[in-house]
Short mmCIF file of C-alpha atoms and ligand atoms in Angstrom, two decimals:
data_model
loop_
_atom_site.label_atom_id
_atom_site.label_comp_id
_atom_site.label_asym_id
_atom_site.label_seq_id
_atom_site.Cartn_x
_atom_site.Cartn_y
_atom_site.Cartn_z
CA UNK Y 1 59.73 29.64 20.29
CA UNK Y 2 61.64 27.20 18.64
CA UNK Y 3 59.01 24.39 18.39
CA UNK Y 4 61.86 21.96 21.21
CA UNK Y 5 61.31 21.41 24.96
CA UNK Y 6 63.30 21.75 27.72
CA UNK Y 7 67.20 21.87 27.67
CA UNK Y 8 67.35 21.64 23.53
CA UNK Y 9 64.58 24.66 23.67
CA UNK Y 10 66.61 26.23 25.69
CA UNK Y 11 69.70 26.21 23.58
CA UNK Y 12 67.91 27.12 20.11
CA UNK Y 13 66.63 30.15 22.64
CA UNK Y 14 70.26 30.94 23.86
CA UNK Y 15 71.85 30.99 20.20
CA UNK Y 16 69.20 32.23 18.66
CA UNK Y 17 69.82 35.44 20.57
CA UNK Y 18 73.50 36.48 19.09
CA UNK Y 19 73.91 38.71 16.41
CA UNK Y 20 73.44 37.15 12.94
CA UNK Y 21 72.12 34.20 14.00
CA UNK Y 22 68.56 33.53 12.85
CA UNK Y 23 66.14 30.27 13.50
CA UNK Y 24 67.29 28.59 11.23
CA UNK Y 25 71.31 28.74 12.30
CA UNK Y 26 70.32 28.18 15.79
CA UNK Y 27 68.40 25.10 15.61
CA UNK Y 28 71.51 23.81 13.00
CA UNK Y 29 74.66 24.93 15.83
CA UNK Y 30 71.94 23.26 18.27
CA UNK Y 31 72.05 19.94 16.62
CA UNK Y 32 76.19 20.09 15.97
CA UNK Y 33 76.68 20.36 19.79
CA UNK Y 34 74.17 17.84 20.43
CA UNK Y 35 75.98 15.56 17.90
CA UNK Y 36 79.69 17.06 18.79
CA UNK Y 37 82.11 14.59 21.48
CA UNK Y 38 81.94 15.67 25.20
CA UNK Y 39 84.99 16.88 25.68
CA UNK Y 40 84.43 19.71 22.45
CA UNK Y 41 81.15 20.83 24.08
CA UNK Y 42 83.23 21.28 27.27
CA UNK Y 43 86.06 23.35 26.01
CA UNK Y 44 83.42 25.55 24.30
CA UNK Y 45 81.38 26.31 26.88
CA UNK Y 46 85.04 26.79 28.98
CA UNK Y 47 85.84 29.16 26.52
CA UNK Y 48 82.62 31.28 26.82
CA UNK Y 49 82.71 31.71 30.51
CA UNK Y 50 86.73 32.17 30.66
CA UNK Y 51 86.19 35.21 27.81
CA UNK Y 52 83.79 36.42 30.80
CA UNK Y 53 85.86 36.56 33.43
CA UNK Y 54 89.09 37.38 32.35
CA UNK Y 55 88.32 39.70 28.86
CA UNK Y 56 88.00 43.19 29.88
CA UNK Y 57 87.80 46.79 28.47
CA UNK Y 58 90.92 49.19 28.66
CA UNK Y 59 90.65 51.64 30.94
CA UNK Y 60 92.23 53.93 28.53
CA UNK Y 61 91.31 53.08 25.00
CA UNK Y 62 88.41 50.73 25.90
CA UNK Y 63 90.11 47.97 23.17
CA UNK Y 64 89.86 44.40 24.89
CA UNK Y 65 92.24 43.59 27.27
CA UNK Y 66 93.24 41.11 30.05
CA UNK Y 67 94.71 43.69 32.02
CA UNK Y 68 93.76 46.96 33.87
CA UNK Y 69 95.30 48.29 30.15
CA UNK Y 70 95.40 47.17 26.77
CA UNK Y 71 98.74 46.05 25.01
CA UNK Y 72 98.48 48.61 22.62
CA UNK Y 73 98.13 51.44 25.48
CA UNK Y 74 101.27 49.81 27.17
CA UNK Y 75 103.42 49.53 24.18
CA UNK Y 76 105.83 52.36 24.73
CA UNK Y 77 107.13 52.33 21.05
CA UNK Y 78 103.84 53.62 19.89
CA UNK Y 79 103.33 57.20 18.91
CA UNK Y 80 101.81 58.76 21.94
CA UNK Y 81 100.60 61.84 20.07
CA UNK Y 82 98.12 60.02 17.60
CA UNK Y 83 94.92 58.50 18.77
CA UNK Y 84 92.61 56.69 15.90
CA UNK Y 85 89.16 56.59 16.90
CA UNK Y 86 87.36 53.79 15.97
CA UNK Y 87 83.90 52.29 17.06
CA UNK Y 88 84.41 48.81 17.66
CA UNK Y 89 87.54 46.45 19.06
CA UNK Y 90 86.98 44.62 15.84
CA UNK Y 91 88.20 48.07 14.17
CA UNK Y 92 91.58 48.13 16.11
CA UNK Y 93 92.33 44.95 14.75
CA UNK Y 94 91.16 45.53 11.15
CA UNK Y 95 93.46 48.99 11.59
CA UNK Y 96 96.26 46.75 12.80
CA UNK Y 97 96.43 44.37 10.20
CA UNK Y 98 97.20 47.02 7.89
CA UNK Y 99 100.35 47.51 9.60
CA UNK Y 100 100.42 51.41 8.65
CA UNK Y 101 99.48 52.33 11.80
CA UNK Y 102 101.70 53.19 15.05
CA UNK Y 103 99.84 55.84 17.17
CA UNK Y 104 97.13 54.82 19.58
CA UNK Y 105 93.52 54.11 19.37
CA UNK Y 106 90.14 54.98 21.02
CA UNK Y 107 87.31 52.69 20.95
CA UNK Y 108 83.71 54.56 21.55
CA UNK Y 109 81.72 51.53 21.75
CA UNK Y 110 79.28 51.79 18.86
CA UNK Y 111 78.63 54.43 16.75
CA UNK Y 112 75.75 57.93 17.41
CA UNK Y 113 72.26 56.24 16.31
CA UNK Y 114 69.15 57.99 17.20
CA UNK Y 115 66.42 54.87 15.99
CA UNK Y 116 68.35 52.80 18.60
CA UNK Y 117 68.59 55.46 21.25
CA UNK Y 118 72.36 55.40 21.19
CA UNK Y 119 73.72 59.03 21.88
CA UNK Y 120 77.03 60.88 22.25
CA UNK Y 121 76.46 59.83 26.34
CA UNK Y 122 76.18 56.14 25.75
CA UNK Y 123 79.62 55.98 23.67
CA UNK Y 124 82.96 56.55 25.13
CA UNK Y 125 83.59 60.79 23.87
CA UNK Y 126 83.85 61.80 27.02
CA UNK Y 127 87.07 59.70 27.73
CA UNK Y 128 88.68 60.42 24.71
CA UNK Y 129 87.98 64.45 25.29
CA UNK Y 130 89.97 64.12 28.48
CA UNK Y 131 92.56 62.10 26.64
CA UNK Y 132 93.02 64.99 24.19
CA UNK Y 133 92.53 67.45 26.56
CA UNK Y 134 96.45 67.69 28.12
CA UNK Y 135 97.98 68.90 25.30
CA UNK Y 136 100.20 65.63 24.29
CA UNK Y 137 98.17 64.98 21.13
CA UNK Y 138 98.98 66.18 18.34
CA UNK Y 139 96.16 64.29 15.72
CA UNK Y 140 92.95 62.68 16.23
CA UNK Y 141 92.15 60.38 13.05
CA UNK Y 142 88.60 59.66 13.10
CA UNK Y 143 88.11 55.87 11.57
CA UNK Y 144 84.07 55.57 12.31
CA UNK Y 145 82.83 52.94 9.88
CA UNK Y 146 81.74 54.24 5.93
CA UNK Y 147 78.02 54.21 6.56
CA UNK Y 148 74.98 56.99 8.24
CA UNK Y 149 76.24 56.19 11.53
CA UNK Y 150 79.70 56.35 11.43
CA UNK Y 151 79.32 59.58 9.67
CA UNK Y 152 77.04 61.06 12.11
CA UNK Y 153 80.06 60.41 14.83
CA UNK Y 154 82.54 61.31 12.80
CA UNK Y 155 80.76 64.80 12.20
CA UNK Y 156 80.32 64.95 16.36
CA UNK Y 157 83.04 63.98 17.37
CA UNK Y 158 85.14 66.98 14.58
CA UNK Y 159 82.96 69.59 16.08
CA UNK Y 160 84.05 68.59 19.53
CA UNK Y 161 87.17 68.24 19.08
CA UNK Y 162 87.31 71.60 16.98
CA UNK Y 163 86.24 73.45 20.20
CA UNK Y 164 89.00 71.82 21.98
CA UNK Y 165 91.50 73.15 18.93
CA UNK Y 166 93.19 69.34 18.69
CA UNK Y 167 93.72 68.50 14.74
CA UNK Y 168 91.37 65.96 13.49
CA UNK Y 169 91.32 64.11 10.30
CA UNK Y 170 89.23 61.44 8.91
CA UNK Y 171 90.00 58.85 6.53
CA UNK Y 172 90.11 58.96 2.78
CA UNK Y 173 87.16 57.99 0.94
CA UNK Y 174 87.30 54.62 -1.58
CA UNK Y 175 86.38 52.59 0.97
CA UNK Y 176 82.92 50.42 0.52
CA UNK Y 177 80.34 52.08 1.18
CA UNK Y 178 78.03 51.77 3.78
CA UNK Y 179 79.56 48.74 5.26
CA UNK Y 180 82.00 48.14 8.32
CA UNK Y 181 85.88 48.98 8.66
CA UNK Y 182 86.33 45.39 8.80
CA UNK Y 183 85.00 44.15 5.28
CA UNK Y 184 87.66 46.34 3.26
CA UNK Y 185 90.82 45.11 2.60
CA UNK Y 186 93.76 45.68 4.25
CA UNK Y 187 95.80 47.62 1.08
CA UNK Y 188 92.24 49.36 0.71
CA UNK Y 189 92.24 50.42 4.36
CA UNK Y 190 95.85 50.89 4.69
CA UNK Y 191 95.25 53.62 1.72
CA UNK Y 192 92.34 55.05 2.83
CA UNK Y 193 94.90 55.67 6.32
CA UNK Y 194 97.49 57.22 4.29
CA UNK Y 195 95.68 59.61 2.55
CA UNK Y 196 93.65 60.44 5.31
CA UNK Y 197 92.16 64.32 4.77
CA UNK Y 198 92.29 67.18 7.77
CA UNK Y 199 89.23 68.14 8.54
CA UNK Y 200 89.61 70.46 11.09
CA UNK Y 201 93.03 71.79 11.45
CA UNK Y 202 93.22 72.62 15.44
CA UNK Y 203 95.59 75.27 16.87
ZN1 ZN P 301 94.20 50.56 25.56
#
């Protein structure tokens, strides 16, 4: 309903649909690309539909990869024995930039939300129980974001893994609040990685 017709309706429609993009944004982006040179318009919507086809999920970690496995997952200098859970790719990178980190990661694809009907099932636990489960792991750091949801995983996914006797440790609080790994700092989140607190102490 965005008051156009036909292919510029469309469009407003189309954008208006992503995350964080209201109305208002929609019907501006709209008018840039209807402004914007050919050839800009072409390498965008290149871009969208080569992201398609070729961006995938690891079939280990489920991080973003253009391979059957991440680079992360194939990197044989990492520390096989520590896998970071986070809940988004977005997180792996955040965690990366911090440069503190040298283990592994799994992503669970969102975070345990009841209002939006997102359960244990619909993330990716049961993959990272069978990752844990041959022995080769010696910590699970749980990196959910700060906020209701991530601590509703984080709490899950401890008792879980507490069954299966596999250390697990979360990180250290001072980081903001209710918000997303992303929007604190690297130094911040690099800290809140070092002092990371055992929460469950496994075997
Ligand atoms: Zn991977």
């Amino acid at each position: 309903m965005s008051g156009y017709d036909g292919a510029l309706a469309d469009l407003v429609d189309e954008l208006g649909r992503l995350p964080g993009i209201g109305p208002k944004s929609a019907q501006r982006i709209a008018f840039y690309i209807l402004g914007a040179p050919a050839e800009d318009v072409t390498r965008l919507a290149e871009a969208l539909q080569t992201v398609k086809a070729r961006v995938r999920f690891c079939e280990i970690c489920g991080n973003v990869s253009e391979e059957e496995t991440c680079a992360i997952c194939r990197d044989p200098r990492r520390n096989q024995a520590l896998i970071c859970v986070v809940e988004e790719p977005k997180d792996v990178l955040a965690i990366e930039r911090t440069r503190e980190y040298r283990g592994l990661y799994h992503v669970l694809g969102g975070a345990i939300n009841p209002i939006q009907g997102i359960g244990p099932e619909q993330l990716r636990i049961a993959g990272l129980l069978s990752r844990v489960s041959d022995g080769s792991v010696s910590e699970v750091i749980i990196a959910t974001n700060p906020n209701i949801e991530g601590e509703a995983t984080a709490a899950y996914l401890s008792r879980m893994l507490h069954t299966i006797e596999i250390p697990v440790s979360r990180l250290a609080s001072g980081l903001p609040v209710g918000g997303d790994l992303e929007y604190a700092d690297e130094i911040t989140l690099g800290r809140a990685l070092e002092g990371r607190r055992v929460i469950s102490a496994g075997r």
